[in-house]
Short mmCIF file of C-alpha atoms in Angstrom, two decimals:
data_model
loop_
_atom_site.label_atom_id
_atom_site.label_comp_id
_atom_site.label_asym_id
_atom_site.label_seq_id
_atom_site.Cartn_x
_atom_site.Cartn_y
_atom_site.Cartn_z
CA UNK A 1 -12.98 2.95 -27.34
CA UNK A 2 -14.84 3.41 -24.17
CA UNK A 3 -14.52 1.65 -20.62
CA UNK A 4 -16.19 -0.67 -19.48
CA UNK A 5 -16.20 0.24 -16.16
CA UNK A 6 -18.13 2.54 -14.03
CA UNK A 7 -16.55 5.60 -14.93
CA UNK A 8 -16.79 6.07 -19.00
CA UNK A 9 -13.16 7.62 -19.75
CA UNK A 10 -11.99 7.17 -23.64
CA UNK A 11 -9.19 5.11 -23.66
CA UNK A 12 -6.68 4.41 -26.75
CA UNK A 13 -6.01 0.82 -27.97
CA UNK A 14 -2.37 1.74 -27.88
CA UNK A 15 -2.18 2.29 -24.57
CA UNK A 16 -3.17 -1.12 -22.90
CA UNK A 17 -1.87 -3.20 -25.93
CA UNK A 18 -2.77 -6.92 -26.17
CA UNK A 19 -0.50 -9.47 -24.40
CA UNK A 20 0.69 -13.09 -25.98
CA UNK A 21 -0.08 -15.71 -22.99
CA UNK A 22 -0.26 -19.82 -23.31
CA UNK A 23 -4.00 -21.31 -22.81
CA UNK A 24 -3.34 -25.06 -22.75
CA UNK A 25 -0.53 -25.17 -25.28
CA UNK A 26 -2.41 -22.72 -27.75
CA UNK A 27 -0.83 -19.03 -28.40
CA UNK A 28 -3.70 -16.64 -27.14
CA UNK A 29 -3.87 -13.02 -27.00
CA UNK A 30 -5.47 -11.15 -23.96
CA UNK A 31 -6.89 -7.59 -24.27
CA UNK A 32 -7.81 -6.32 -20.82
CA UNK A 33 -10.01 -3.76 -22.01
CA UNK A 34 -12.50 -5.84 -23.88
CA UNK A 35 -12.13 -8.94 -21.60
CA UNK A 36 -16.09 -9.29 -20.19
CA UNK A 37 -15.06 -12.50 -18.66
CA UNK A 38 -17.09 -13.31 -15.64
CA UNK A 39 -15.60 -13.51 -12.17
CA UNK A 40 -13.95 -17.09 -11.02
CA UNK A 41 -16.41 -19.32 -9.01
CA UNK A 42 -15.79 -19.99 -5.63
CA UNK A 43 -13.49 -16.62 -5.51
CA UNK A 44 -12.30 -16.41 -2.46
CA UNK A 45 -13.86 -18.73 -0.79
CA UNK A 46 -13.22 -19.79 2.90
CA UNK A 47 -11.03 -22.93 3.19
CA UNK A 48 -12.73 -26.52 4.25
CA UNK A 49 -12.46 -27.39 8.02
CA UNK A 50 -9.88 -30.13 7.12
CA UNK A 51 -7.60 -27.96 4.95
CA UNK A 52 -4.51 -26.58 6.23
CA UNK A 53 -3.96 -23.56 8.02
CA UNK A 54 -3.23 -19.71 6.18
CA UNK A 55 -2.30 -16.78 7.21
CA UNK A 56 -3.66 -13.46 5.49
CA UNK A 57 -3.03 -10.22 4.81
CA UNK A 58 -4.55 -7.45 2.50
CA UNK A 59 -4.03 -4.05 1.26
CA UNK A 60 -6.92 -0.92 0.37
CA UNK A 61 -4.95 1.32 -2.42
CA UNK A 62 -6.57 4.68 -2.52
CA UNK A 63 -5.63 7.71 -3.38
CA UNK A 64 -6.22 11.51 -2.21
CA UNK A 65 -9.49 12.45 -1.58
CA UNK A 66 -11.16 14.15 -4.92
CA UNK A 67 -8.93 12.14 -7.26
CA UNK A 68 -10.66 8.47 -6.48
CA UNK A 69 -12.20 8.40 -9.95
CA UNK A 70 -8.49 8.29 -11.04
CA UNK A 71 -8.21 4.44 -10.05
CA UNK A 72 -10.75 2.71 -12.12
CA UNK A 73 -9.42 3.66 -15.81
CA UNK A 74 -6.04 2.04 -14.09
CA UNK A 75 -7.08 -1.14 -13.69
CA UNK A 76 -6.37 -2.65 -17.54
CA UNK A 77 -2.79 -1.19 -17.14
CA UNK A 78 -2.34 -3.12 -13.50
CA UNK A 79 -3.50 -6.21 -15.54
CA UNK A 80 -0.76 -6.19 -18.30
CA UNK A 81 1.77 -5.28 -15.87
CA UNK A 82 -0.02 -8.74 -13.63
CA UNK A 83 0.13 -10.35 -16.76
CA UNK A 84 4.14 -8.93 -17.28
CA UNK A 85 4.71 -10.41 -13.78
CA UNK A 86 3.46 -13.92 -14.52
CA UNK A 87 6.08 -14.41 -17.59
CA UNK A 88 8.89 -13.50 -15.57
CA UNK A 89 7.95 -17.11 -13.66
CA UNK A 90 8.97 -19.99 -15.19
CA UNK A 91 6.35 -22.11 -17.30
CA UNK A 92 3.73 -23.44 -15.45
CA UNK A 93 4.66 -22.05 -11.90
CA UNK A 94 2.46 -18.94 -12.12
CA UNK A 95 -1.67 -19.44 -12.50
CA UNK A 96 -3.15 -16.39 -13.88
CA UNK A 97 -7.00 -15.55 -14.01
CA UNK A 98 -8.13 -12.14 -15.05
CA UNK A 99 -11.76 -10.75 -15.53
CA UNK A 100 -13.53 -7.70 -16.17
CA UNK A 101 -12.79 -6.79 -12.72
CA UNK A 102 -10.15 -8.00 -11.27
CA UNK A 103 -7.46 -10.40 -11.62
CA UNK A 104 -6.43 -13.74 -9.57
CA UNK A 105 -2.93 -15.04 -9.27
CA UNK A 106 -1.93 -18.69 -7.78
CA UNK A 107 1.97 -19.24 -7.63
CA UNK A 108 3.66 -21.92 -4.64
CA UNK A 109 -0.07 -22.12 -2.74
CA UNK A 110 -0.27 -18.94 -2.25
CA UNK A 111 -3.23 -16.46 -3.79
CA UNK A 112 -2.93 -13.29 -4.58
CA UNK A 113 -6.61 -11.38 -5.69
CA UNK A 114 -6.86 -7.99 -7.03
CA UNK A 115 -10.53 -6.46 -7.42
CA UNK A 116 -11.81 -3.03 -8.11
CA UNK A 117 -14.73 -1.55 -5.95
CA UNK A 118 -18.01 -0.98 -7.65
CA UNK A 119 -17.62 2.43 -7.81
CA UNK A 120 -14.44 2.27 -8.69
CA UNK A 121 -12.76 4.61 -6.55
CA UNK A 122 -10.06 2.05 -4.97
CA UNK A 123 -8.20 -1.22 -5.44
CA UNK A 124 -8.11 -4.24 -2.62
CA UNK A 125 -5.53 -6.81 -3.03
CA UNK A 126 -5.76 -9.69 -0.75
CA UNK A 127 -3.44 -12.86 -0.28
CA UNK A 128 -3.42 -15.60 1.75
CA UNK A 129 -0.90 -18.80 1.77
CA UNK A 130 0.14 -21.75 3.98
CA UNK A 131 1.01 -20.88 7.73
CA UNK A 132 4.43 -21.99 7.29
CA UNK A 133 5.15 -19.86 4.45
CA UNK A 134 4.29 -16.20 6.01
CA UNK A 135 7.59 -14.69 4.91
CA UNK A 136 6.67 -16.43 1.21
CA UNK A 137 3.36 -13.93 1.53
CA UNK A 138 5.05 -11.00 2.54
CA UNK A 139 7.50 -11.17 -0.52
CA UNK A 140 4.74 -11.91 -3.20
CA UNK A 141 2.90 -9.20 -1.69
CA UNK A 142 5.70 -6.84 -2.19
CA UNK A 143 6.54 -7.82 -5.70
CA UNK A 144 3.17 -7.37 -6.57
CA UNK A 145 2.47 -3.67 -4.35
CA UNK A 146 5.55 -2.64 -6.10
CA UNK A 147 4.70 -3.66 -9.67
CA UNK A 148 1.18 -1.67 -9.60
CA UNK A 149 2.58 1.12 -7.60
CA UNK A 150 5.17 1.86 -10.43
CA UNK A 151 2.52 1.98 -13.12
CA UNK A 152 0.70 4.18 -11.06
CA UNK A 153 3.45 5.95 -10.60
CA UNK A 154 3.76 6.04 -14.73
CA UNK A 155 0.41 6.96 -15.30
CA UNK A 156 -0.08 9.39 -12.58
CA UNK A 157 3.08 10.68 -11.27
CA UNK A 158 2.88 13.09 -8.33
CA UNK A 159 -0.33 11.47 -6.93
CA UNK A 160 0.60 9.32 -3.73
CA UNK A 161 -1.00 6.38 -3.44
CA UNK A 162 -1.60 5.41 -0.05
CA UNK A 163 -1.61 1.58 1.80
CA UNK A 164 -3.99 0.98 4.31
CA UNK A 165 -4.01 -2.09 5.32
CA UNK A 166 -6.83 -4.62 5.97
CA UNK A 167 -7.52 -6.55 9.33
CA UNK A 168 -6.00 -9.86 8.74
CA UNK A 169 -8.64 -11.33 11.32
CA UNK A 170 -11.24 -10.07 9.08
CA UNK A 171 -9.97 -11.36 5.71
CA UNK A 172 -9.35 -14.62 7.80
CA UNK A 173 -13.00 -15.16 8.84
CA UNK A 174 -14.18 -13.93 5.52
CA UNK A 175 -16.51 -11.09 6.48
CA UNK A 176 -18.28 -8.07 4.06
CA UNK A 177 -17.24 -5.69 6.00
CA UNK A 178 -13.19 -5.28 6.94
CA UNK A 179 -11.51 -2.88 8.76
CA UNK A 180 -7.92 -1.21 7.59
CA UNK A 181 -5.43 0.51 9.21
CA UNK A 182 -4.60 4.52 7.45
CA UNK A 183 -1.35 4.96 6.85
CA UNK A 184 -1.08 8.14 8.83
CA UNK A 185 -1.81 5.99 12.60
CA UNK A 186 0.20 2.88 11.42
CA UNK A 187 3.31 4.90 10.58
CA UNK A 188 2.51 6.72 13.63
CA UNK A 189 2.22 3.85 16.01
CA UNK A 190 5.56 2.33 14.12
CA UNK A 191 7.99 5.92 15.22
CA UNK A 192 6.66 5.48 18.37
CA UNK A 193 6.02 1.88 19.78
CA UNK A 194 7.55 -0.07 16.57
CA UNK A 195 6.19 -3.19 14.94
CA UNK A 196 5.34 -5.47 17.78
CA UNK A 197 3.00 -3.34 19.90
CA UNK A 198 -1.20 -2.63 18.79
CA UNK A 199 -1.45 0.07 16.30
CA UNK A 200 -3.21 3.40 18.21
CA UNK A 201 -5.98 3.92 16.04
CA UNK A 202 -7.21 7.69 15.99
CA UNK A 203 -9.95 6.99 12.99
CA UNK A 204 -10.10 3.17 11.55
CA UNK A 205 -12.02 3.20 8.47
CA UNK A 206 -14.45 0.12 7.16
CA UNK A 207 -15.38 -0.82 4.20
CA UNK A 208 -17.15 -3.20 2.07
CA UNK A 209 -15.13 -6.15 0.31
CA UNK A 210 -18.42 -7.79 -1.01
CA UNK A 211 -18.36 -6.58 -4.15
CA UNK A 212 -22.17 -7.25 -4.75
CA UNK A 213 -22.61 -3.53 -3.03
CA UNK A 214 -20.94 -0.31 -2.94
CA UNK A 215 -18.64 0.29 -0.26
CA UNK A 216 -18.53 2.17 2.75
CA UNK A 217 -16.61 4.44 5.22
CA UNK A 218 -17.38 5.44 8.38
CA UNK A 219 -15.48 6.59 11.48
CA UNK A 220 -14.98 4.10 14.06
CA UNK A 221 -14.69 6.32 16.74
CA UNK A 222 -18.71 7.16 15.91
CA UNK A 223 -19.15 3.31 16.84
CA UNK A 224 -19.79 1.72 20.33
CA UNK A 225 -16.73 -0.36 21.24
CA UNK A 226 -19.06 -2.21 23.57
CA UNK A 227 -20.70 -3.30 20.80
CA UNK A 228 -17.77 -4.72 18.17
CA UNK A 229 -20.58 -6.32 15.88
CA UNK A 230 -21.01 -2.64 14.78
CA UNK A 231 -17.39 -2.65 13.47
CA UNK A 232 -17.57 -6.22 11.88
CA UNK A 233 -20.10 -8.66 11.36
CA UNK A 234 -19.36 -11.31 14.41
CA UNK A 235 -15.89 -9.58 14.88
CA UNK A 236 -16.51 -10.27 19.03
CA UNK A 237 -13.21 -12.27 18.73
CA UNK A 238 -11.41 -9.59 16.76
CA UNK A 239 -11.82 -6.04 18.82
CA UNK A 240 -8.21 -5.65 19.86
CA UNK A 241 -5.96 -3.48 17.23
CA UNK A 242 -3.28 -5.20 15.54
CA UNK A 243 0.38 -4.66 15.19
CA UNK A 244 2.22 -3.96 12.36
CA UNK A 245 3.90 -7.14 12.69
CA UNK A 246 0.61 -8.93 11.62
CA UNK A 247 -0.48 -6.31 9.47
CA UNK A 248 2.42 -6.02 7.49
CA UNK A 249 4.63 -9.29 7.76
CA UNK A 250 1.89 -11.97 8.10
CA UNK A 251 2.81 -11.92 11.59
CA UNK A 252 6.43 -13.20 10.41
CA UNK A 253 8.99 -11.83 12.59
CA UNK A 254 12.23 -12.66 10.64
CA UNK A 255 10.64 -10.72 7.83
CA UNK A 256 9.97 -8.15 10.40
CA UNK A 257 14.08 -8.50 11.06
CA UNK A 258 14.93 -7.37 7.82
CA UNK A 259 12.76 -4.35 7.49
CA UNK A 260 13.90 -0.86 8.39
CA UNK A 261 11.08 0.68 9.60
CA UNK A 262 10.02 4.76 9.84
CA UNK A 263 12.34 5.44 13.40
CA UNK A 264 15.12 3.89 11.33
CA UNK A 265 14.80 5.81 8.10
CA UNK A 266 16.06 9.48 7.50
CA UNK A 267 14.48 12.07 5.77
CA UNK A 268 16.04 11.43 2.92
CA UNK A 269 13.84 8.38 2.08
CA UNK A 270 10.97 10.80 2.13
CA UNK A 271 9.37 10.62 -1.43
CA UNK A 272 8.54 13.40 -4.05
CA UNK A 273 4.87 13.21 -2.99
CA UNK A 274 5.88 13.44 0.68
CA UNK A 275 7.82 16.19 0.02
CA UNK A 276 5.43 18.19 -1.94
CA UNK A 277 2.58 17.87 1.15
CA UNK A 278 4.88 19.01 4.04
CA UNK A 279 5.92 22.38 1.89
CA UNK A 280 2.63 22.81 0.86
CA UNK A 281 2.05 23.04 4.65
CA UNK A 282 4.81 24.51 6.20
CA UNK A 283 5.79 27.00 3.29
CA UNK A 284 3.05 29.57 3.79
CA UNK A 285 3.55 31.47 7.11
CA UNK A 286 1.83 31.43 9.93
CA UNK A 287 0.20 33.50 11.94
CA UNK A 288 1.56 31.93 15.20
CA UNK A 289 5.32 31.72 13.26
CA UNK A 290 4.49 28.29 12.96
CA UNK A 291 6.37 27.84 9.74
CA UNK A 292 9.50 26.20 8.11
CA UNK A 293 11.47 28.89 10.03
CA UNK A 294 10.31 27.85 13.67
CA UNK A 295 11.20 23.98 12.27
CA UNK A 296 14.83 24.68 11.68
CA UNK A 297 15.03 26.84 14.56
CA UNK A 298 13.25 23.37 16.67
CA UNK A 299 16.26 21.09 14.93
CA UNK A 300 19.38 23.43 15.71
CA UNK A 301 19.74 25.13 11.96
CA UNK A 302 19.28 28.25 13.39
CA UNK A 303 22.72 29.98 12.01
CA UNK A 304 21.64 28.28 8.70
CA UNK A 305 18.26 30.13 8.20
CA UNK A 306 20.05 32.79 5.82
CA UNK A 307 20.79 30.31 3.74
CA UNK A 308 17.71 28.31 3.31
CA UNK A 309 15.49 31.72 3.16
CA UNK A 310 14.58 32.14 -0.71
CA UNK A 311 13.47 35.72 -0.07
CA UNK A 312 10.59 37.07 -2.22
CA UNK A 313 11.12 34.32 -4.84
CA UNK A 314 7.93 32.05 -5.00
CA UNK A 315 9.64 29.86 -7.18
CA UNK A 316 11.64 28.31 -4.31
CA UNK A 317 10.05 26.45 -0.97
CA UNK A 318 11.95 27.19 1.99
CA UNK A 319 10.54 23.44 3.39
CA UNK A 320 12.33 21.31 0.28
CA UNK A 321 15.78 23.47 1.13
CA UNK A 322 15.17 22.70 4.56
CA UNK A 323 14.25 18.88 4.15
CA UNK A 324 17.36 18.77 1.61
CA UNK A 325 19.43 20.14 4.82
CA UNK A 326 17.94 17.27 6.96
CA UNK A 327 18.47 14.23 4.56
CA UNK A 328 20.40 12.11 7.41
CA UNK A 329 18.13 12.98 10.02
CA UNK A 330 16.08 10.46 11.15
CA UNK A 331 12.20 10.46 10.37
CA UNK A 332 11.14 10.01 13.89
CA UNK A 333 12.88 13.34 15.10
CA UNK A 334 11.20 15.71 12.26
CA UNK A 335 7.77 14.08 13.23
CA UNK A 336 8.74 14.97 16.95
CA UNK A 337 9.99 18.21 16.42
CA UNK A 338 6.41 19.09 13.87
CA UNK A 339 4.79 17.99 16.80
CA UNK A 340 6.65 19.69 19.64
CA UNK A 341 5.83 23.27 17.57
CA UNK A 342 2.21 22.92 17.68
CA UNK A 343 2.12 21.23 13.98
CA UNK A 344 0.38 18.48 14.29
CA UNK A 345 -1.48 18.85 11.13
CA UNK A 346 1.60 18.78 9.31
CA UNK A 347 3.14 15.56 11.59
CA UNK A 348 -0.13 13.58 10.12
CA UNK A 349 0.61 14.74 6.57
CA UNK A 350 4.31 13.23 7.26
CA UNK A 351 3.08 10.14 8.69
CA UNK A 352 0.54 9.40 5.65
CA UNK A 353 3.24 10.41 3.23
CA UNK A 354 6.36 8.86 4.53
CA UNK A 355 7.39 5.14 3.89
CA UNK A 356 6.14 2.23 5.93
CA UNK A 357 9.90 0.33 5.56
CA UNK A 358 12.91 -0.57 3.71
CA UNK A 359 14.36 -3.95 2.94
CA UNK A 360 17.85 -4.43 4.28
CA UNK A 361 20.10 -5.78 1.49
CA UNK A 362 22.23 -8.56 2.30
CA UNK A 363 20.59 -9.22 5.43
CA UNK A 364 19.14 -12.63 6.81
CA UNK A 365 16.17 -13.57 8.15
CA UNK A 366 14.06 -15.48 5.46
CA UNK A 367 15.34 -19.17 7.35
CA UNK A 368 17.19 -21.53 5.39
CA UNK A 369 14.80 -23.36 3.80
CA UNK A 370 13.47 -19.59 1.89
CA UNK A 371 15.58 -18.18 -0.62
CA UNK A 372 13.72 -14.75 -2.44
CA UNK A 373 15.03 -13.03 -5.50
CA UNK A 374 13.46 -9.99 -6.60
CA UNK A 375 14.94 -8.67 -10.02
CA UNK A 376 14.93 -5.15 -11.48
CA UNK A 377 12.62 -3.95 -14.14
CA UNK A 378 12.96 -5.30 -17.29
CA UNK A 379 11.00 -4.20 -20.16
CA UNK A 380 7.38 -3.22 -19.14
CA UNK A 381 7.52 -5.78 -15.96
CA UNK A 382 8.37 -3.95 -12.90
CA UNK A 383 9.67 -6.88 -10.61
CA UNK A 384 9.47 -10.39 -9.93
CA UNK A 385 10.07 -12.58 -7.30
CA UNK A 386 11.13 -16.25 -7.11
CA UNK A 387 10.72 -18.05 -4.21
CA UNK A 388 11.86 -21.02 -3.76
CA UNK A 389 10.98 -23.57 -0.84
#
């Protein structure tokens, strides 16, 4: 069986099996690989000027450079695990419409899209939903990150996928072109300013969402500023950066309340992924002595450096033993101290890698009238949400 999209990879019929859904009170079977369906008419489409207000928010999922062609063979699997989602709803509160390439979900007034590039080489998910119901957005959103993300992290485990997130002023006006946030400067911005302040953008990337065309990348900082029609078509009302608050939380801040954010997490939170790019970095020495050993000496573990030296064995990093020593301490202070040794290279590679937040368990701050469930995986779903107005 071969793909049907852009990049030809075999695939086995085993491994994106066929899924029982309800059509109209019929039992139908859905098999994402073969479904040539076309996409929905008016996808997308900007609201009329009497309907009622919506806030947005989006997500680009890419992965490392020279492993893009990774992400289109994915897509089917996303789909069943979309399609896993929707049954965890109860009947008839969950619309879903999935095509060829992409898939559509409408649950509470809120749509979610999911769409492949024409090349293939990332995934956008967009949502937008009533005004009033930006902390309802932010949880749908992160159901539904966290659902694909696991399969990813099933199919391809060790590759880090990373978030950058889309302009929701773009998304909102309904332009070709958005702009998105890396990971790397909106983590950065977050350990130093936190959530409320304008993300410092060092390089903002744009690309295409009109999926008519291939998409692009290009530097920003190789644009005019005086001229913000080169970033975005008619983005002359959009040209200040936004803050994570918007970017993230649908500009929500009790959902902002009950995030942890990267100054509040330790080390310890720091994925696999995360973990392999700062050894990778700091484990070889350097010719300055700007290594692991410098690092521990920078964050007081100096009479410990016996004990996290592996000697000649290449089998052990001396970074994991020394990130293993530094589980409680907080993110913020090892991207301070990898920056304070002349590591800066290595302080980007943390900020792409580590987590943008944490929910706080047990905490408030969805209002009253809000109540959110998310349930642990069961069976091939991931997680669900409920939410309840």
């Amino acid at each position: 069986m071969m793909s049907i999209f852009p990049v030809p990879l075999p695939r086995s019929p085993a491994a994106v099996p066929p899924l029982q859904c309800d059509s109209a009170g019929d039992i139908v079977y859905e098999f994402p690989c073969h479904n040539r369906g076309a996409e929905p008419e008016g996808l997308w489409a900007p609201p009329g000027p009497d309907g009622p207000r919506l806030c947005y928010g989006g997500v680009l999922l890419r992965p490392p450079d020279g492993t893009e062609l990774l992400m289109s063979p994915l897509l089917p699997r996303l789909q069943v695990q979309l399609r896993h989602l929707v049954q965890e709803y109860s009947a008839g509160e969950a619309e879903l419409r999935q095509w060829w390439a992409g898939s559509r979900l409408i649950t509470g007034g809120i749509e979610t899209v999911l769409t492949a590039s024409p090349d293939g080489r990332h995934l956008e998910l967009r949502l937008r939903g009533p005004a009033d119901a930006a902390a309802a957005c932010f949880y749908l959103m992160e159901d539904v990150l966290t659902a694909l993300e696991q399969v990813m992290l099933q199919v391809y485990p060790g590759v880090p996928i990373e978030r950058h997130y889309l302009y929701p002023c773009d998304l909102e006006r309904h332009i070709d072109r958005c702009r998105s946030v890396p990971p790397s400067d909106l983590v950065a911005s977050l350990l130093a300013r936190g959530p409320a302040s304008p993300v410092s953008l060092d390089v903002s990337s744009i690309h295409s969402s009109d999926h008519s065309s291939a998409p692009s990348s290009v530097d920003a900082s190789a644009l005019s500023p005086a001229d913000p029609s080169a970033l975005a078509p008619d983005s002359s009302v959009c040209v200040n950066s936004p803050s994570p608050l918007e970017l993230v939380c649908f500009s929500c801040a009790p959902v902002s309340d009950r995030l942890r954010w990267p100054a509040q997490l330790p080390v310890a939170c720091l994925g696999v992924a995360g973990r392999r790019v700062l050894c990778a970095a700091l484990d070889p020495a350097d010719r300055l002595g700007r290594d692991w050993c410098l690092l521990a000496v920078q964050l007081g573990l100096t009479e410990r450096l016996a004990r996290l030296d592996a000697g000649d064995n290449p089998a052990v990093s001396r970074t994991a033993r020394l990130l293993h020593e530094l589980g409680r301490l907080p993110l913020a202070r090892l991207h301070a101290a990898l920056v304070d040794i002349g590591r800066g290279d290595a302080a980007e590679r943390l900020a792409a890698a580590a987590p943008l937040y944490r929910l706080r368990l047990g905490s408030g701050g969805g209002g009253p009238s809000e109540t959110v469930t998310v349930r642990p995986p069961s069976g091939s779903a991931a997680s669900s949400s409920t939410v309840s107005r």
